[in-house]
């Protein structure tokens, strides 16, 4: 019980610093969810492209092999870039958390010394400091999650356009416009379909399925952001507390 009292007292006392951490957590969670949503939309479009491609005859698919290979590479490159960007975001979160804790540790030096002098273990102090930050990070995620519930459909619609634009840029960098137009014409002439040529390459959804315009990646965002914050801050606090304990031992007669 005293542990939780100290935790919430520290949150109130250091509210200015933790407000900044809350805003940073909110922004990081929002960016993570946006990235993972774009990735999920790209994977859905790739799957729907494969489903629609199955409607064509094997000979038509062979003739348009250059276009089909280019489309598959474009989707793969888009997915790979998003994964790398998301990984860098999580890594940056851990680094920022480490630096924040190092700066914050200087402000709380006397508090940490007092805990050590009354006999509290490094683990107990570390647990309190981490819990404070995890509460703040969780609050930031909760705020983003509520925003997703309120504005998720609108945001997903905008992200869908962004995903299409990203795919188009990747495809243009892979194939010449003339090749795309030629192979699309070959496919469209070989089979009567219910969609246009561009609708084959960047389909909204599989035929007969309802559109799924919603944000995604909330679970992975919570796990990754909380894990990055805990990892980064744990390293900084352990370093800080270890140095303080070493100084205390040297100062003893």
Short mmCIF file of N, CA, C and O in Angstrom, two decimals, residues 113-196:
data_model
loop_
_atom_site.label_atom_id
_atom_site.label_comp_id
_atom_site.label_asym_id
_atom_site.label_seq_id
_atom_site.Cartn_x
_atom_site.Cartn_y
_atom_site.Cartn_z
N UNK A 113 18.62 9.11 -3.00
CA UNK A 113 19.54 8.93 -1.89
C UNK A 113 18.81 8.63 -0.59
O UNK A 113 19.23 7.78 0.21
N UNK A 114 17.69 9.33 -0.39
CA UNK A 114 16.92 9.11 0.84
C UNK A 114 16.39 7.68 0.89
O UNK A 114 16.43 7.03 1.94
N UNK A 115 15.89 7.19 -0.25
CA UNK A 115 15.39 5.81 -0.29
C UNK A 115 16.51 4.82 0.04
O UNK A 115 16.31 3.86 0.79
N UNK A 116 17.68 5.05 -0.53
CA UNK A 116 18.80 4.14 -0.29
C UNK A 116 19.27 4.19 1.16
O UNK A 116 19.61 3.17 1.76
N UNK A 117 19.26 5.37 1.74
CA UNK A 117 19.75 5.52 3.11
C UNK A 117 18.82 4.89 4.15
O UNK A 117 19.27 4.52 5.24
N UNK A 118 17.52 4.79 3.81
CA UNK A 118 16.60 4.14 4.75
C UNK A 118 16.52 2.64 4.49
O UNK A 118 15.71 1.94 5.11
N UNK A 119 17.35 2.14 3.58
CA UNK A 119 17.45 0.70 3.40
C UNK A 119 16.64 0.09 2.29
O UNK A 119 16.56 -1.14 2.18
N UNK A 120 16.05 0.90 1.42
CA UNK A 120 15.28 0.33 0.32
C UNK A 120 16.22 -0.26 -0.72
O UNK A 120 17.27 0.30 -1.03
N UNK A 121 15.81 -1.37 -1.28
CA UNK A 121 16.64 -2.05 -2.28
C UNK A 121 16.57 -1.33 -3.62
O UNK A 121 15.61 -0.59 -3.90
N UNK A 122 17.57 -1.57 -4.44
CA UNK A 122 17.57 -0.99 -5.79
C UNK A 122 16.35 -1.46 -6.58
O UNK A 122 15.73 -0.67 -7.31
N UNK A 123 15.99 -2.72 -6.42
CA UNK A 123 14.84 -3.25 -7.14
C UNK A 123 13.55 -2.57 -6.76
O UNK A 123 12.71 -2.28 -7.62
N UNK A 124 13.37 -2.28 -5.45
CA UNK A 124 12.14 -1.62 -5.00
C UNK A 124 12.04 -0.20 -5.54
O UNK A 124 10.98 0.26 -5.97
N UNK A 125 13.17 0.52 -5.52
CA UNK A 125 13.17 1.89 -6.03
C UNK A 125 12.93 1.88 -7.53
O UNK A 125 12.15 2.69 -8.07
N UNK A 126 13.62 0.97 -8.22
CA UNK A 126 13.45 0.86 -9.67
C UNK A 126 12.00 0.55 -10.01
O UNK A 126 11.44 1.13 -10.96
N UNK A 127 11.38 -0.36 -9.28
CA UNK A 127 9.99 -0.73 -9.55
C UNK A 127 9.07 0.47 -9.42
O UNK A 127 8.15 0.66 -10.23
N UNK A 128 9.30 1.30 -8.41
CA UNK A 128 8.45 2.49 -8.24
C UNK A 128 8.62 3.46 -9.40
O UNK A 128 7.64 3.94 -9.98
N UNK A 129 9.86 3.75 -9.76
CA UNK A 129 10.12 4.70 -10.85
C UNK A 129 9.55 4.21 -12.18
O UNK A 129 8.98 4.97 -12.96
N UNK A 130 9.72 2.90 -12.43
CA UNK A 130 9.19 2.35 -13.66
C UNK A 130 7.67 2.38 -13.68
O UNK A 130 7.04 2.66 -14.71
N UNK A 131 7.06 2.05 -12.54
CA UNK A 131 5.60 2.07 -12.48
C UNK A 131 5.05 3.46 -12.77
O UNK A 131 4.04 3.61 -13.47
N UNK A 132 5.71 4.47 -12.26
CA UNK A 132 5.27 5.85 -12.53
C UNK A 132 5.24 6.11 -14.04
O UNK A 132 4.24 6.63 -14.58
N UNK A 133 6.33 5.76 -14.72
CA UNK A 133 6.39 6.01 -16.16
C UNK A 133 5.43 5.13 -16.95
O UNK A 133 4.85 5.56 -17.95
N UNK A 134 5.26 3.89 -16.51
CA UNK A 134 4.35 3.00 -17.22
C UNK A 134 2.90 3.45 -17.07
O UNK A 134 2.09 3.28 -17.99
N UNK A 135 2.55 4.02 -15.92
CA UNK A 135 1.20 4.58 -15.75
C UNK A 135 0.99 5.72 -16.74
O UNK A 135 -0.05 5.83 -17.39
N UNK A 136 2.01 6.57 -16.87
CA UNK A 136 1.90 7.70 -17.80
C UNK A 136 1.83 7.22 -19.24
O UNK A 136 1.01 7.70 -20.03
N UNK A 137 2.68 6.25 -19.60
CA UNK A 137 2.65 5.70 -20.96
C UNK A 137 1.32 5.03 -21.25
O UNK A 137 0.76 5.15 -22.34
N UNK A 138 0.79 4.30 -20.26
CA UNK A 138 -0.51 3.66 -20.43
C UNK A 138 -1.62 4.68 -20.61
O UNK A 138 -2.54 4.47 -21.41
N UNK A 139 -1.53 5.80 -19.89
CA UNK A 139 -2.52 6.86 -20.06
C UNK A 139 -2.45 7.46 -21.45
O UNK A 139 -3.47 7.77 -22.07
N UNK A 140 -1.23 7.62 -21.97
CA UNK A 140 -1.08 8.13 -23.33
C UNK A 140 -1.68 7.18 -24.35
O UNK A 140 -2.37 7.61 -25.29
N UNK A 141 -1.46 5.87 -24.16
CA UNK A 141 -2.05 4.90 -25.07
C UNK A 141 -3.57 4.92 -24.96
O UNK A 141 -4.27 4.84 -25.98
N UNK A 142 -4.10 5.02 -23.75
CA UNK A 142 -5.55 5.03 -23.57
C UNK A 142 -6.18 6.23 -24.27
O UNK A 142 -7.24 6.11 -24.89
N UNK A 143 -5.51 7.39 -24.20
CA UNK A 143 -6.02 8.58 -24.89
C UNK A 143 -6.07 8.35 -26.40
O UNK A 143 -7.05 8.71 -27.06
N UNK A 144 -5.02 7.74 -26.94
CA UNK A 144 -5.00 7.45 -28.38
C UNK A 144 -6.07 6.44 -28.75
O UNK A 144 -6.75 6.56 -29.78
N UNK A 145 -6.26 5.42 -27.90
CA UNK A 145 -7.27 4.40 -28.16
C UNK A 145 -8.67 5.01 -28.20
O UNK A 145 -9.48 4.66 -29.06
N UNK A 146 -8.95 5.95 -27.30
CA UNK A 146 -10.25 6.62 -27.31
C UNK A 146 -10.42 7.45 -28.58
O UNK A 146 -11.51 7.50 -29.17
N UNK A 147 -9.35 8.09 -29.02
CA UNK A 147 -9.41 8.84 -30.27
C UNK A 147 -9.67 7.91 -31.45
O UNK A 147 -10.37 8.28 -32.41
N UNK A 148 -9.09 6.71 -31.39
CA UNK A 148 -9.33 5.73 -32.45
C UNK A 148 -10.80 5.33 -32.51
O UNK A 148 -11.37 5.14 -33.60
N UNK A 149 -11.42 5.18 -31.35
CA UNK A 149 -12.83 4.83 -31.32
C UNK A 149 -13.70 5.94 -31.92
O UNK A 149 -14.70 5.68 -32.59
N UNK A 150 -13.29 7.18 -31.67
CA UNK A 150 -14.09 8.32 -32.13
C UNK A 150 -13.86 8.65 -33.60
O UNK A 150 -14.81 8.95 -34.33
N UNK A 151 -12.61 8.59 -34.02
CA UNK A 151 -12.27 9.08 -35.37
C UNK A 151 -11.57 8.01 -36.21
O UNK A 151 -10.98 8.34 -37.25
N UNK A 152 -11.63 6.74 -35.79
CA UNK A 152 -10.90 5.69 -36.48
C UNK A 152 -11.31 5.52 -37.93
O UNK A 152 -10.45 5.35 -38.81
N UNK A 153 -12.61 5.55 -38.22
CA UNK A 153 -13.07 5.33 -39.59
C UNK A 153 -12.58 6.44 -40.52
O UNK A 153 -12.12 6.18 -41.64
N UNK A 154 -12.67 7.69 -40.07
CA UNK A 154 -12.19 8.81 -40.89
C UNK A 154 -10.69 8.73 -41.12
O UNK A 154 -10.20 8.95 -42.23
N UNK A 155 -9.96 8.42 -40.04
CA UNK A 155 -8.51 8.31 -40.17
C UNK A 155 -8.11 7.17 -41.09
O UNK A 155 -7.18 7.29 -41.90
N UNK A 156 -8.83 6.03 -40.99
CA UNK A 156 -8.52 4.88 -41.83
C UNK A 156 -8.78 5.19 -43.30
O UNK A 156 -8.05 4.72 -44.18
N UNK A 157 -9.83 5.97 -43.57
CA UNK A 157 -10.10 6.37 -44.96
C UNK A 157 -8.97 7.22 -45.53
O UNK A 157 -8.56 7.02 -46.68
N UNK A 158 -8.48 8.14 -44.73
CA UNK A 158 -7.36 8.97 -45.17
C UNK A 158 -6.10 8.13 -45.34
O UNK A 158 -5.35 8.30 -46.32
N UNK A 159 -5.87 7.21 -44.43
CA UNK A 159 -4.69 6.34 -44.53
C UNK A 159 -4.78 5.42 -45.74
O UNK A 159 -3.75 5.05 -46.32
N UNK A 160 -6.00 5.02 -46.11
CA UNK A 160 -6.15 4.19 -47.30
C UNK A 160 -5.65 4.92 -48.55
O UNK A 160 -4.98 4.33 -49.40
N UNK A 161 -5.95 6.21 -48.63
CA UNK A 161 -5.43 6.99 -49.76
C UNK A 161 -3.91 7.10 -49.69
O UNK A 161 -3.23 7.03 -50.72
N UNK A 162 -3.39 7.23 -48.48
CA UNK A 162 -1.94 7.30 -48.31
C UNK A 162 -1.27 5.99 -48.71
O UNK A 162 -0.20 5.98 -49.35
N UNK A 163 -1.90 4.87 -48.37
CA UNK A 163 -1.37 3.56 -48.74
C UNK A 163 -1.35 3.40 -50.25
O UNK A 163 -0.37 2.89 -50.83
N UNK A 164 -2.43 3.80 -50.90
CA UNK A 164 -2.49 3.72 -52.37
C UNK A 164 -1.40 4.57 -53.01
O UNK A 164 -0.76 4.15 -53.98
N UNK A 165 -1.22 5.77 -52.47
CA UNK A 165 -0.19 6.66 -53.03
C UNK A 165 1.20 6.06 -52.84
O UNK A 165 2.04 6.12 -53.74
N UNK A 166 1.43 5.47 -51.65
CA UNK A 166 2.73 4.83 -51.41
C UNK A 166 2.97 3.66 -52.34
O UNK A 166 4.08 3.49 -52.86
N UNK A 167 1.94 2.85 -52.56
CA UNK A 167 2.08 1.73 -53.49
C UNK A 167 2.35 2.23 -54.91
O UNK A 167 3.21 1.69 -55.62
N UNK A 168 1.62 3.25 -55.33
CA UNK A 168 1.79 3.78 -56.69
C UNK A 168 3.20 4.29 -56.90
O UNK A 168 3.82 4.08 -57.96
N UNK A 169 3.74 4.95 -55.89
CA UNK A 169 5.12 5.46 -55.99
C UNK A 169 6.11 4.29 -56.11
O UNK A 169 7.06 4.35 -56.91
N UNK A 170 5.88 3.24 -55.32
CA UNK A 170 6.76 2.06 -55.40
C UNK A 170 6.67 1.41 -56.77
O UNK A 170 7.69 1.01 -57.36
N UNK A 171 5.45 1.31 -57.32
CA UNK A 171 5.28 0.65 -58.61
C UNK A 171 5.91 1.47 -59.73
O UNK A 171 6.55 0.92 -60.63
N UNK A 172 5.74 2.79 -59.67
CA UNK A 172 6.33 3.65 -60.69
C UNK A 172 7.85 3.56 -60.67
O UNK A 172 8.51 3.70 -61.70
N UNK A 173 8.41 3.33 -59.48
CA UNK A 173 9.85 3.19 -59.39
C UNK A 173 10.34 1.84 -59.86
O UNK A 173 11.54 1.65 -60.09
N UNK A 174 9.42 0.87 -59.98
CA UNK A 174 9.79 -0.48 -60.39
C UNK A 174 9.59 -0.70 -61.89
O UNK A 174 10.42 -1.34 -62.54
N UNK A 175 8.47 -0.18 -62.43
CA UNK A 175 8.12 -0.41 -63.83
C UNK A 175 7.86 0.90 -64.55
O UNK A 175 7.41 1.88 -63.94
N UNK A 176 8.11 0.90 -65.83
CA UNK A 176 7.80 2.06 -66.65
C UNK A 176 6.29 2.15 -66.86
O UNK A 176 5.58 1.15 -66.85
N UNK A 177 5.81 3.37 -67.05
CA UNK A 177 4.37 3.59 -67.24
C UNK A 177 3.87 2.84 -68.46
O UNK A 177 2.76 2.28 -68.45
N UNK A 178 4.67 2.78 -69.51
CA UNK A 178 4.25 2.07 -70.72
C UNK A 178 4.06 0.58 -70.47
O UNK A 178 3.11 -0.03 -70.98
N UNK A 179 4.93 -0.01 -69.68
CA UNK A 179 4.82 -1.44 -69.36
C UNK A 179 3.56 -1.71 -68.55
O UNK A 179 2.85 -2.69 -68.78
N UNK A 180 3.27 -0.84 -67.57
CA UNK A 180 2.07 -1.01 -66.75
C UNK A 180 0.82 -0.95 -67.61
O UNK A 180 -0.07 -1.79 -67.52
N UNK A 181 0.77 0.06 -68.50
CA UNK A 181 -0.40 0.23 -69.36
C UNK A 181 -0.56 -0.93 -70.31
O UNK A 181 -1.68 -1.45 -70.51
N UNK A 182 0.54 -1.42 -70.89
CA UNK A 182 0.47 -2.52 -71.85
C UNK A 182 -0.03 -3.81 -71.20
O UNK A 182 -0.93 -4.48 -71.72
N UNK A 183 0.55 -4.14 -70.05
CA UNK A 183 0.17 -5.39 -69.40
C UNK A 183 -1.24 -5.32 -68.83
O UNK A 183 -1.97 -6.33 -68.80
N UNK A 184 -1.65 -4.14 -68.36
CA UNK A 184 -3.03 -3.99 -67.89
C UNK A 184 -4.02 -4.19 -69.04
O UNK A 184 -5.06 -4.84 -68.88
N UNK A 185 -3.69 -3.64 -70.20
CA UNK A 185 -4.56 -3.81 -71.36
C UNK A 185 -4.66 -5.29 -71.73
O UNK A 185 -5.75 -5.79 -72.05
N UNK A 186 -3.55 -5.99 -71.66
CA UNK A 186 -3.57 -7.43 -71.96
C UNK A 186 -4.49 -8.18 -71.02
O UNK A 186 -5.29 -9.03 -71.44
N UNK A 187 -4.40 -7.88 -69.74
CA UNK A 187 -5.25 -8.56 -68.76
C UNK A 187 -6.72 -8.20 -68.94
O UNK A 187 -7.60 -9.07 -68.91
N UNK A 188 -7.01 -6.94 -69.13
CA UNK A 188 -8.41 -6.51 -69.23
C UNK A 188 -9.08 -7.06 -70.48
O UNK A 188 -10.28 -7.33 -70.49
N UNK A 189 -8.31 -7.25 -71.55
CA UNK A 189 -8.89 -7.80 -72.79
C UNK A 189 -9.09 -9.30 -72.72
O UNK A 189 -9.85 -9.86 -73.51
N UNK A 190 -8.41 -9.95 -71.77
CA UNK A 190 -8.48 -11.41 -71.72
C UNK A 190 -9.60 -11.92 -70.83
O UNK A 190 -9.90 -13.10 -70.83
N UNK A 191 -10.21 -11.05 -70.06
CA UNK A 191 -11.24 -11.51 -69.13
C UNK A 191 -12.17 -10.36 -68.79
O UNK A 191 -11.72 -9.25 -68.53
N UNK A 192 -13.46 -10.60 -68.79
CA UNK A 192 -14.44 -9.58 -68.42
C UNK A 192 -14.53 -9.57 -66.90
O UNK A 192 -14.85 -10.58 -66.27
N UNK A 193 -14.27 -8.44 -66.30
CA UNK A 193 -14.26 -8.35 -64.85
C UNK A 193 -15.21 -7.25 -64.37
O UNK A 193 -15.70 -6.44 -65.16
N UNK A 194 -15.46 -7.23 -63.09
CA UNK A 194 -16.33 -6.22 -62.50
C UNK A 194 -15.54 -5.04 -61.94
O UNK A 194 -16.08 -4.22 -61.22
N UNK A 195 -14.26 -4.96 -62.27
CA UNK A 195 -13.44 -3.86 -61.78
C UNK A 195 -12.57 -3.36 -62.93
O UNK A 195 -12.34 -4.05 -63.91
N UNK A 196 -12.07 -2.15 -62.78
CA UNK A 196 -11.24 -1.55 -63.81
C UNK A 196 -9.80 -2.00 -63.63
O UNK A 196 -9.45 -2.68 -62.67
#
